[in-house]
């Protein structure tokens, strides 16, 4: 069965190639958008996220999203703040699917949760205590202002939930978040 | 047009033919799954969510340092022991042990010890065939620079997360659980040994609070209770839980306040939680942790 499969795949490739050649010789009306999509895909396959040096991508499309750059920025900002790195999260995916993370916070420890995203992302963080009660939000409805960090002095050890969501923004997630701590 | 039709038919046939193969694989995979217990068949996502909640041992290492307690190399596992770890069970546990020791040495900026421990971490990861996901050279360079602690902690943590993710992908989550268990046992060993030498209320409180983390690890190990070695470790930690049950926790409620402070939302959590742990209970926990840890590293 495997051999048959291989032969058929080979045939499929040959037919596919001839069709592709046919396409390039007769330019269809929508050539431009197709080429654009192809270029984005090519860029993605050629790029190694670990080797990327550009600091921030403001393009929210998944193809160009680089959460590591946001995380690096946050880590850089933590220097000399007294906070030590604990955990990082990549914020990626469709906007209608809020990102939920859980972490065990310890009593007597200060935690700083910082998130960075593209301009106009309206990224909102909500922090829930172990009983499921909301104890902080990075969005102030009175001033309609979004804050990039939440600092908490923890008095109860337990599993805390952090919810990242887009507020009136239907574009995809693209950002990073870091939990750091100090005693 | 003919070519398109032919191509479509070929593609559909190909799909159905390959589907048959995948069915065969599925049956084989299902047969393997049947060997596992029902609990173990729990989806990977649930296990990952459990694992993600478990705090980094770094906080306890940091408290040890902030308490003004001197660095004690003698408490760490020796890299010379690594030849003893020939089975995956031991390799995964000691990958966790060496990682915690590495974090402890890094916090105290003991670069030579950190580099030695890094070799231990790398070797364990190589044995488990996940060494390629560990950026050994980069971490080694950062260990040598005293002003790059944050980058070092970040990279080490990210590498461990990477390793865990790879283990999930490879359907080897049991090893992730062991890495976490090994790391926790080691940091508890460090904390209890230190607090016996130099009593410290903060550290005692932190040890008591580990009751929650212990529960999480026991739950994780419980998923793999069909594996005899995992079950043995699970049972030892369940016995340790009995000592933690003797700690009394007093909770009080209070109002949580939120305010803006220099562009940050600052939260002062209301209420408090106080642990009361007797000297006897602390001694009991110290003894049990030492016994479990010695078994892990031997």
Short mmCIF file of C-alpha atoms in Angstrom, two decimals:
data_model
loop_
_atom_site.label_atom_id
_atom_site.label_comp_id
_atom_site.label_asym_id
_atom_site.label_seq_id
_atom_site.Cartn_x
_atom_site.Cartn_y
_atom_site.Cartn_z
CA UNK A 1 0.00 0.00 0.00
CA UNK A 2 2.89 2.28 0.87
CA UNK A 3 4.51 1.75 -2.56
CA UNK A 4 1.24 2.55 -4.29
CA UNK A 5 0.98 5.66 -2.20
CA UNK A 6 4.48 6.79 -3.18
CA UNK A 7 3.80 6.19 -6.89
CA UNK A 8 0.58 8.16 -6.69
CA UNK A 9 2.24 11.03 -4.84
CA UNK A 10 4.92 11.10 -7.54
CA UNK A 11 2.24 11.26 -10.23
CA UNK A 12 0.46 14.00 -8.33
CA UNK A 13 3.64 16.07 -8.19
CA UNK A 14 4.21 15.72 -11.96
CA UNK A 15 0.63 16.70 -12.74
CA UNK A 16 0.80 19.54 -10.22
CA UNK A 17 3.97 20.86 -11.86
CA UNK A 18 2.49 20.83 -15.34
CA UNK A 19 -0.58 22.67 -14.05
CA UNK A 20 1.61 25.24 -12.32
CA UNK A 21 3.51 25.81 -15.57
CA UNK A 22 0.21 26.27 -17.38
CA UNK A 23 -0.79 28.87 -14.77
CA UNK A 24 2.35 30.95 -15.16
CA UNK A 25 2.04 31.07 -18.94
CA UNK A 26 -1.58 32.30 -18.80
CA UNK A 27 -1.75 35.03 -16.16
CA UNK A 28 -5.11 35.00 -14.35
CA UNK A 29 -6.82 38.19 -13.25
CA UNK A 30 -5.93 37.79 -9.60
CA UNK A 31 -2.22 37.10 -10.00
CA UNK A 32 -1.11 39.90 -7.71
CA UNK A 33 -2.84 38.83 -4.48
CA UNK A 34 -1.68 35.25 -5.02
CA UNK A 35 1.90 36.38 -5.36
CA UNK A 36 1.57 38.48 -2.22
CA UNK A 37 0.38 35.51 -0.15
CA UNK A 38 3.16 33.38 -1.54
CA UNK A 39 5.76 35.98 -0.55
CA UNK A 40 4.48 36.04 3.04
CA UNK A 41 4.67 32.27 3.28
CA UNK A 42 8.17 32.24 1.84
CA UNK A 43 9.30 34.85 4.35
CA UNK A 44 7.99 32.71 7.15
CA UNK A 45 9.70 29.54 6.04
CA UNK A 46 13.03 31.29 5.59
CA UNK A 47 12.96 33.03 8.96
CA UNK A 48 14.32 31.44 12.07
CA UNK A 49 12.53 33.16 15.02
CA UNK A 50 15.56 32.64 17.26
CA UNK A 51 17.79 34.52 14.83
CA UNK A 52 15.45 37.44 14.29
CA UNK A 53 16.91 40.70 15.48
CA UNK A 54 14.14 43.17 14.67
CA UNK A 55 12.68 44.46 17.93
CA UNK A 56 8.97 44.80 17.23
CA UNK A 57 6.56 43.72 14.56
CA UNK A 58 3.45 45.83 14.49
CA UNK A 59 1.83 43.63 11.89
CA UNK A 60 -0.68 41.48 13.74
CA UNK A 61 -0.92 38.84 11.06
CA UNK A 62 0.24 35.47 12.27
CA UNK A 63 2.61 35.13 9.31
CA UNK A 64 4.73 38.01 10.55
CA UNK A 65 4.18 37.66 14.25
CA UNK A 66 7.26 37.40 16.39
CA UNK A 67 6.29 36.99 20.09
CA UNK A 68 9.92 36.37 21.06
CA UNK A 69 10.78 39.96 20.16
CA UNK A 70 8.13 41.24 22.57
CA UNK A 71 9.36 38.88 25.28
CA UNK A 72 12.94 40.07 24.76
CA UNK A 73 11.77 43.69 25.10
CA UNK A 74 10.04 42.92 28.39
CA UNK A 75 13.08 41.08 29.75
CA UNK A 76 15.23 44.05 28.76
CA UNK A 77 12.85 46.40 30.59
CA UNK A 78 13.06 44.22 33.71
CA UNK A 79 16.76 44.92 34.12
CA UNK A 80 17.53 46.95 37.24
CA UNK A 81 13.86 46.74 38.30
CA UNK A 82 14.63 44.24 41.02
CA UNK A 83 12.29 41.72 39.39
CA UNK A 84 13.61 38.36 38.28
CA UNK A 85 12.32 36.48 35.27
CA UNK A 86 10.01 33.59 36.03
CA UNK A 87 7.93 32.56 33.03
CA UNK A 88 7.15 33.85 29.55
CA UNK A 89 4.12 33.32 27.34
CA UNK A 90 3.77 33.77 23.62
CA UNK A 91 0.53 35.50 22.76
CA UNK A 92 -0.52 34.16 19.39
CA UNK A 93 -3.69 32.94 17.78
CA UNK A 94 -7.13 34.11 16.75
CA UNK A 95 -8.56 37.12 18.52
CA UNK A 96 -11.85 35.42 19.42
CA UNK A 97 -10.02 32.81 21.47
CA UNK A 98 -8.77 34.43 24.74
CA UNK A 99 -5.51 33.04 26.05
CA UNK A 100 -5.64 31.61 29.55
CA UNK A 101 -2.62 30.79 31.68
CA UNK A 102 -2.38 29.52 35.24
CA UNK A 103 0.49 29.81 37.67
CA UNK A 104 1.02 29.12 41.35
CA UNK A 105 1.78 32.34 43.20
CA UNK A 106 3.39 32.26 46.64
CA UNK A 107 2.42 34.31 49.64
CA UNK A 108 4.81 37.13 50.50
CA UNK A 109 6.09 37.43 46.93
CA UNK A 110 5.60 40.38 44.57
CA UNK A 111 4.75 39.42 41.02
CA UNK A 112 4.86 41.61 37.95
CA UNK A 113 2.87 40.44 34.94
CA UNK A 114 3.80 42.46 31.90
CA UNK A 115 2.43 42.09 28.39
CA UNK A 116 3.45 43.78 25.17
CA UNK A 117 1.56 43.72 21.91
CA UNK A 118 1.18 45.71 18.72
CA UNK A 119 -0.12 49.30 18.70
CA UNK A 120 -3.89 49.36 18.92
CA UNK A 121 -4.21 45.74 19.97
CA UNK A 122 -6.27 46.70 23.04
CA UNK A 123 -4.77 43.82 24.93
CA UNK A 124 -6.50 43.35 28.25
CA UNK A 125 -5.16 41.25 31.12
CA UNK A 126 -7.40 40.01 33.90
CA UNK A 127 -6.04 38.38 37.02
CA UNK A 128 -8.14 35.90 39.01
CA UNK A 129 -7.32 34.68 42.52
CA UNK A 130 -7.48 30.96 43.51
CA UNK A 131 -11.20 31.29 44.29
CA UNK A 132 -11.88 32.53 40.77
CA UNK A 133 -12.51 36.13 41.83
CA UNK A 134 -11.23 38.95 39.60
CA UNK A 135 -8.60 40.87 41.52
CA UNK A 136 -7.10 43.05 38.81
CA UNK A 137 -7.62 44.23 35.28
CA UNK A 138 -5.20 46.06 33.03
CA UNK A 139 -8.07 48.03 31.49
CA UNK A 140 -9.60 50.99 33.25
CA UNK A 141 -13.15 51.49 31.89
CA UNK A 142 -13.39 54.98 33.42
CA UNK A 143 -10.40 56.36 31.57
CA UNK A 144 -10.56 53.73 28.78
CA UNK A 145 -6.85 53.23 29.28
CA UNK A 146 -4.92 50.00 28.83
CA UNK A 147 -1.97 49.28 31.10
CA UNK A 148 0.85 46.96 30.13
CA UNK A 149 1.55 45.56 33.58
CA UNK A 150 -0.06 44.33 36.76
CA UNK A 151 1.91 44.18 39.98
CA UNK A 152 0.57 42.10 42.83
CA UNK A 153 1.70 41.61 46.38
CA UNK A 154 0.47 38.08 46.96
CA UNK A 155 -0.95 37.22 50.37
CA UNK A 156 -2.39 33.80 49.54
CA UNK A 157 -0.52 30.91 47.99
CA UNK A 158 -2.51 29.24 45.25
CA UNK A 159 -3.20 28.85 41.56
CA UNK A 160 -3.91 32.20 39.89
CA UNK A 161 -5.38 32.59 36.44
CA UNK A 162 -4.34 35.23 33.91
CA UNK A 163 -6.62 35.88 30.98
CA UNK A 164 -5.37 37.74 27.92
CA UNK A 165 -8.04 39.03 25.58
CA UNK A 166 -8.56 41.62 22.89
CA UNK A 167 -10.94 44.41 23.73
CA UNK A 168 -12.89 45.47 20.64
CA UNK A 169 -10.17 44.22 18.34
CA UNK A 170 -10.81 41.35 15.98
CA UNK A 171 -7.27 41.05 14.67
CA UNK A 172 -5.12 38.12 15.76
CA UNK A 173 -3.07 38.06 18.92
CA UNK A 174 0.57 38.90 18.53
CA UNK A 175 2.60 39.69 21.60
CA UNK A 176 4.40 38.34 24.60
CA UNK A 177 3.96 38.31 28.35
CA UNK A 178 6.36 37.72 31.19
CA UNK A 179 5.82 36.92 34.86
CA UNK A 180 8.64 38.09 37.09
CA UNK A 181 9.01 38.19 40.85
CA UNK A 182 10.77 39.84 43.73
CA UNK A 183 10.68 39.24 47.47
CA UNK B 1 -9.64 20.46 -17.93
CA UNK B 2 -8.96 16.75 -18.32
CA UNK B 3 -5.80 17.19 -16.31
CA UNK B 4 -7.69 18.92 -13.54
CA UNK B 5 -10.30 16.16 -13.39
CA UNK B 6 -7.61 13.51 -13.45
CA UNK B 7 -5.65 15.33 -10.81
CA UNK B 8 -8.73 15.61 -8.59
CA UNK B 9 -9.54 11.91 -8.95
CA UNK B 10 -5.94 10.96 -8.23
CA UNK B 11 -5.92 13.19 -5.19
CA UNK B 12 -9.17 11.71 -3.81
CA UNK B 13 -7.88 8.17 -4.38
CA UNK B 14 -4.61 9.08 -2.78
CA UNK B 15 -6.41 10.45 0.24
CA UNK B 16 -8.48 7.31 0.70
CA UNK B 17 -5.45 5.06 0.13
CA UNK B 18 -3.34 6.94 2.64
CA UNK B 19 -6.27 7.01 5.04
CA UNK B 20 -6.21 3.24 5.08
CA UNK B 21 -2.59 3.38 6.17
CA UNK B 22 -3.39 5.88 8.86
CA UNK B 23 -6.19 3.61 10.04
CA UNK B 24 -3.65 0.84 10.43
CA UNK B 25 -1.44 3.20 12.42
CA UNK B 26 -4.43 4.29 14.47
CA UNK B 27 -5.26 0.71 15.36
CA UNK B 28 -1.65 0.13 16.37
CA UNK B 29 -1.66 3.30 18.42
CA UNK B 30 -4.97 2.35 20.06
CA UNK B 31 -3.54 -1.04 20.95
CA UNK B 32 -0.59 0.68 22.62
CA UNK B 33 -2.97 2.99 24.45
CA UNK B 34 -4.87 0.01 25.82
CA UNK B 35 -1.75 -0.99 27.71
CA UNK B 36 -1.87 2.36 29.48
CA UNK B 37 -4.29 2.94 32.30
CA UNK B 38 -7.40 5.07 31.86
CA UNK B 39 -5.89 7.90 33.88
CA UNK B 40 -2.77 7.87 31.74
CA UNK B 41 -4.83 8.22 28.60
CA UNK B 42 -5.84 11.70 29.75
CA UNK B 43 -5.20 14.23 27.03
CA UNK B 44 -1.85 15.95 26.75
CA UNK B 45 -3.42 19.39 27.03
CA UNK B 46 -4.67 18.68 30.55
CA UNK B 47 -1.25 17.48 31.66
CA UNK B 48 0.38 20.53 30.10
CA UNK B 49 -2.04 22.82 31.94
CA UNK B 50 -1.14 21.09 35.21
CA UNK B 51 2.57 21.33 34.50
CA UNK B 52 2.34 25.02 33.55
CA UNK B 53 0.88 25.87 36.96
CA UNK B 54 3.82 24.52 38.90
CA UNK B 55 6.05 27.33 40.12
CA UNK B 56 9.69 27.59 39.23
CA UNK B 57 12.09 26.39 41.97
CA UNK B 58 13.85 29.70 41.38
CA UNK B 59 11.63 31.52 43.92
CA UNK B 60 12.77 29.28 46.77
CA UNK B 61 16.42 29.55 45.66
CA UNK B 62 15.97 33.30 45.64
CA UNK B 63 14.52 33.34 49.18
CA UNK B 64 17.45 31.24 50.36
CA UNK B 65 19.84 33.84 48.97
CA UNK B 66 17.82 36.86 50.12
CA UNK B 67 17.76 35.41 53.63
CA UNK B 68 21.49 36.07 53.83
CA UNK B 69 22.28 32.37 53.94
CA UNK B 70 25.65 31.50 52.42
CA UNK B 71 25.94 29.41 49.30
CA UNK B 72 26.55 25.75 50.12
CA UNK B 73 28.07 23.73 47.31
CA UNK B 74 27.96 20.59 49.46
CA UNK B 75 24.17 20.51 49.17
CA UNK B 76 24.20 20.10 45.40
CA UNK B 77 24.11 16.85 43.50
CA UNK B 78 27.53 15.97 42.09
CA UNK B 79 27.88 15.74 38.33
CA UNK B 80 30.09 12.69 39.02
CA UNK B 81 26.89 10.83 39.88
CA UNK B 82 25.54 11.09 36.37
CA UNK B 83 27.02 7.74 35.25
CA UNK B 84 24.60 6.09 37.68
CA UNK B 85 21.60 7.37 35.77
CA UNK B 86 21.16 4.78 33.05
CA UNK B 87 17.39 4.56 32.83
CA UNK B 88 15.10 7.31 31.56
CA UNK B 89 13.28 7.47 34.90
CA UNK B 90 16.48 8.48 36.70
CA UNK B 91 17.73 10.67 33.85
CA UNK B 92 14.53 12.72 33.81
CA UNK B 93 14.43 13.09 37.60
CA UNK B 94 18.07 14.18 37.70
CA UNK B 95 17.60 16.55 34.79
CA UNK B 96 15.19 18.29 37.17
CA UNK B 97 17.67 18.02 40.07
CA UNK B 98 20.58 19.49 38.06
CA UNK B 99 18.33 22.25 36.68
CA UNK B 100 17.37 23.35 40.19
CA UNK B 101 21.01 23.21 41.31
CA UNK B 102 21.95 25.22 38.24
CA UNK B 103 19.38 27.89 39.17
CA UNK B 104 20.69 27.95 42.76
CA UNK B 105 24.30 28.39 41.57
CA UNK B 106 23.23 31.08 39.09
CA UNK B 107 21.35 33.05 41.73
CA UNK B 108 24.53 33.09 43.82
CA UNK B 109 26.55 33.90 40.67
CA UNK B 110 28.80 30.86 41.14
CA UNK B 111 29.72 30.58 37.49
CA UNK B 112 32.13 27.64 37.72
CA UNK B 113 29.62 25.50 39.61
CA UNK B 114 26.92 26.63 37.19
CA UNK B 115 29.00 25.48 34.22
CA UNK B 116 29.64 22.08 35.85
CA UNK B 117 25.94 21.66 36.56
CA UNK B 118 25.14 22.75 33.03
CA UNK B 119 27.14 19.73 31.83
CA UNK B 120 24.93 17.55 34.03
CA UNK B 121 21.78 19.10 32.58
CA UNK B 122 23.10 18.73 29.02
CA UNK B 123 24.15 15.10 29.53
CA UNK B 124 20.80 14.13 31.01
CA UNK B 125 19.00 15.91 28.18
CA UNK B 126 21.24 14.18 25.61
CA UNK B 127 20.52 10.79 27.17
CA UNK B 128 16.83 11.52 26.86
CA UNK B 129 17.42 12.53 23.22
CA UNK B 130 16.24 16.09 23.82
CA UNK B 131 19.69 17.68 24.17
CA UNK B 132 19.38 19.40 20.80
CA UNK B 133 16.73 21.69 22.32
CA UNK B 134 19.10 22.90 25.01
CA UNK B 135 21.26 25.88 24.03
CA UNK B 136 24.27 24.71 25.99
CA UNK B 137 26.92 27.08 24.56
CA UNK B 138 24.74 30.17 24.83
CA UNK B 139 23.80 29.39 28.45
CA UNK B 140 27.43 28.65 29.24
CA UNK B 141 28.48 32.07 27.92
CA UNK B 142 25.74 33.83 29.90
CA UNK B 143 26.78 31.96 33.07
CA UNK B 144 30.20 33.60 32.78
CA UNK B 145 28.77 37.14 32.72
CA UNK B 146 27.68 38.42 36.10
CA UNK B 147 25.46 41.18 34.68
CA UNK B 148 23.33 38.87 32.54
CA UNK B 149 21.46 36.98 35.23
CA UNK B 150 18.02 37.87 33.84
CA UNK B 151 18.92 36.71 30.34
CA UNK B 152 20.43 33.56 31.81
CA UNK B 153 17.33 32.75 33.87
CA UNK B 154 15.10 33.48 30.88
CA UNK B 155 17.08 31.31 28.49
CA UNK B 156 17.35 28.42 30.96
CA UNK B 157 13.63 28.57 31.66
CA UNK B 158 12.75 28.81 27.97
CA UNK B 159 15.00 25.86 27.18
CA UNK B 160 13.27 23.76 29.81
CA UNK B 161 9.87 24.81 28.44
CA UNK B 162 11.10 23.86 24.96
CA UNK B 163 12.22 20.48 26.23
CA UNK B 164 8.86 19.92 27.88
CA UNK B 165 7.03 20.90 24.70
CA UNK B 166 9.11 18.47 22.68
CA UNK B 167 8.37 15.72 25.18
CA UNK B 168 4.64 16.42 24.82
CA UNK B 169 4.93 16.23 21.06
CA UNK B 170 6.76 12.93 21.36
CA UNK B 171 4.10 11.58 23.72
CA UNK B 172 6.62 11.40 26.58
CA UNK B 173 4.83 13.64 29.08
CA UNK B 174 5.70 11.18 31.85
CA UNK B 175 9.29 12.42 31.54
CA UNK B 176 8.16 16.04 31.89
CA UNK B 177 6.41 15.13 35.12
CA UNK B 178 9.59 13.48 36.36
CA UNK B 179 11.73 16.51 35.45
CA UNK B 180 9.35 18.72 37.43
CA UNK B 181 9.20 16.31 40.35
CA UNK B 182 13.02 16.06 40.45
CA UNK B 183 13.36 19.84 40.40
CA UNK B 184 10.85 20.29 43.20
CA UNK B 185 12.35 17.54 45.40
CA UNK B 186 15.78 19.15 45.00
CA UNK B 187 14.64 22.67 45.90
CA UNK B 188 12.75 21.30 48.90
CA UNK B 189 15.91 19.48 49.92
CA UNK B 190 17.92 22.71 49.65
CA UNK B 191 15.30 24.71 51.60
CA UNK B 192 14.87 22.18 54.42
CA UNK B 193 18.60 21.65 54.83
CA UNK B 194 19.25 25.39 54.92
CA UNK B 195 16.45 26.10 57.39
CA UNK B 196 17.74 23.40 59.74
CA UNK B 197 21.13 25.09 59.78
CA UNK B 198 19.83 28.62 60.06
CA UNK B 199 16.16 29.01 61.07
CA UNK B 200 14.31 31.52 58.95
CA UNK B 201 10.59 32.33 59.20
CA UNK B 202 10.21 33.32 55.54
CA UNK B 203 11.71 30.09 54.37
CA UNK B 204 9.68 28.02 56.84
CA UNK B 205 6.51 29.70 55.56
CA UNK B 206 7.55 28.96 51.98
CA UNK B 207 8.20 25.30 52.86
CA UNK B 208 4.75 25.05 54.45
CA UNK B 209 3.14 26.65 51.38
CA UNK B 210 4.63 23.93 49.23
CA UNK B 211 1.73 21.77 50.35
CA UNK B 212 -0.17 23.07 47.30
CA UNK B 213 2.66 22.29 44.89
CA UNK B 214 3.08 18.83 46.40
CA UNK B 215 -0.62 18.16 45.76
CA UNK B 216 -0.16 19.17 42.12
CA UNK B 217 2.87 16.88 41.66
CA UNK B 218 1.12 13.96 43.34
CA UNK B 219 -1.86 14.44 41.00
CA UNK B 220 0.44 14.46 37.99
CA UNK B 221 2.26 11.31 39.10
CA UNK B 222 -1.07 9.67 39.74
CA UNK B 223 -1.77 9.76 35.98
CA UNK B 224 1.20 7.44 35.48
CA UNK B 225 0.60 5.15 38.43
CA UNK B 226 0.53 2.14 36.09
CA UNK B 227 4.34 2.49 35.75
CA UNK B 228 5.88 0.88 38.82
CA UNK B 229 8.68 3.40 39.35
CA UNK B 230 6.31 6.32 38.95
CA UNK B 231 3.94 4.67 41.40
CA UNK B 232 6.74 4.20 43.96
CA UNK B 233 7.67 7.88 43.73
CA UNK B 234 3.99 8.81 43.92
CA UNK B 235 3.58 6.74 47.10
CA UNK B 236 6.63 8.33 48.72
CA UNK B 237 5.24 11.78 48.01
CA UNK B 238 1.82 10.74 49.32
CA UNK B 239 3.58 9.75 52.55
CA UNK B 240 5.22 13.18 52.59
CA UNK B 241 1.78 14.73 52.18
CA UNK B 242 0.79 13.16 55.51
CA UNK B 243 3.43 15.30 57.22
CA UNK B 244 2.19 18.40 55.40
CA UNK B 245 -1.32 17.64 56.68
CA UNK B 246 -0.07 18.49 60.17
CA UNK B 247 0.50 22.13 59.18
CA UNK B 248 -2.31 24.44 60.23
CA UNK B 249 -3.33 27.23 57.89
CA UNK B 250 -5.24 30.23 59.21
CA UNK B 251 -6.94 32.37 56.60
CA UNK B 252 -8.41 35.82 56.95
CA UNK B 253 -10.39 37.80 54.41
CA UNK B 254 -9.79 41.41 53.48
CA UNK B 255 -10.41 43.94 50.77
CA UNK B 256 -8.21 43.85 47.69
CA UNK B 257 -7.15 47.29 46.49
CA UNK B 258 -6.12 48.25 42.99
CA UNK B 259 -4.46 51.52 42.03
CA UNK B 260 -2.41 53.00 39.24
CA UNK B 261 1.25 53.41 40.15
CA UNK B 262 3.73 54.73 37.60
CA UNK B 263 1.88 53.27 34.65
CA UNK B 264 1.27 49.94 36.33
CA UNK B 265 -1.82 48.49 37.94
CA UNK B 266 -0.70 47.78 41.49
CA UNK B 267 -2.74 45.29 43.49
CA UNK B 268 -2.57 44.94 47.22
CA UNK B 269 -4.30 41.66 47.87
CA UNK B 270 -6.59 41.67 50.89
CA UNK B 271 -6.60 39.08 53.61
CA UNK B 272 -3.82 36.78 54.58
CA UNK B 273 -2.88 33.20 55.17
CA UNK B 274 -0.64 32.06 57.98
CA UNK B 275 0.93 28.64 58.29
CA UNK B 276 1.70 27.15 61.67
CA UNK B 277 4.30 24.43 61.45
CA UNK B 278 5.78 22.86 64.56
CA UNK B 279 9.47 22.07 64.84
CA UNK B 280 8.57 18.35 64.87
CA UNK B 281 6.65 18.65 61.62
CA UNK B 282 9.50 20.58 60.00
CA UNK B 283 11.95 17.89 61.14
CA UNK B 284 9.68 15.16 59.79
CA UNK B 285 9.41 16.90 56.39
CA UNK B 286 13.19 17.46 56.34
CA UNK B 287 13.87 13.78 57.01
CA UNK B 288 11.38 12.52 54.44
CA UNK B 289 12.56 14.93 51.74
CA UNK B 290 16.20 13.96 52.37
CA UNK B 291 15.33 10.26 52.05
CA UNK B 292 13.39 10.77 48.80
CA UNK B 293 16.11 13.02 47.36
CA UNK B 294 18.91 10.59 48.25
CA UNK B 295 17.04 7.82 46.50
CA UNK B 296 16.60 10.04 43.45
CA UNK B 297 20.28 10.96 43.12
CA UNK B 298 21.75 7.56 44.04
#
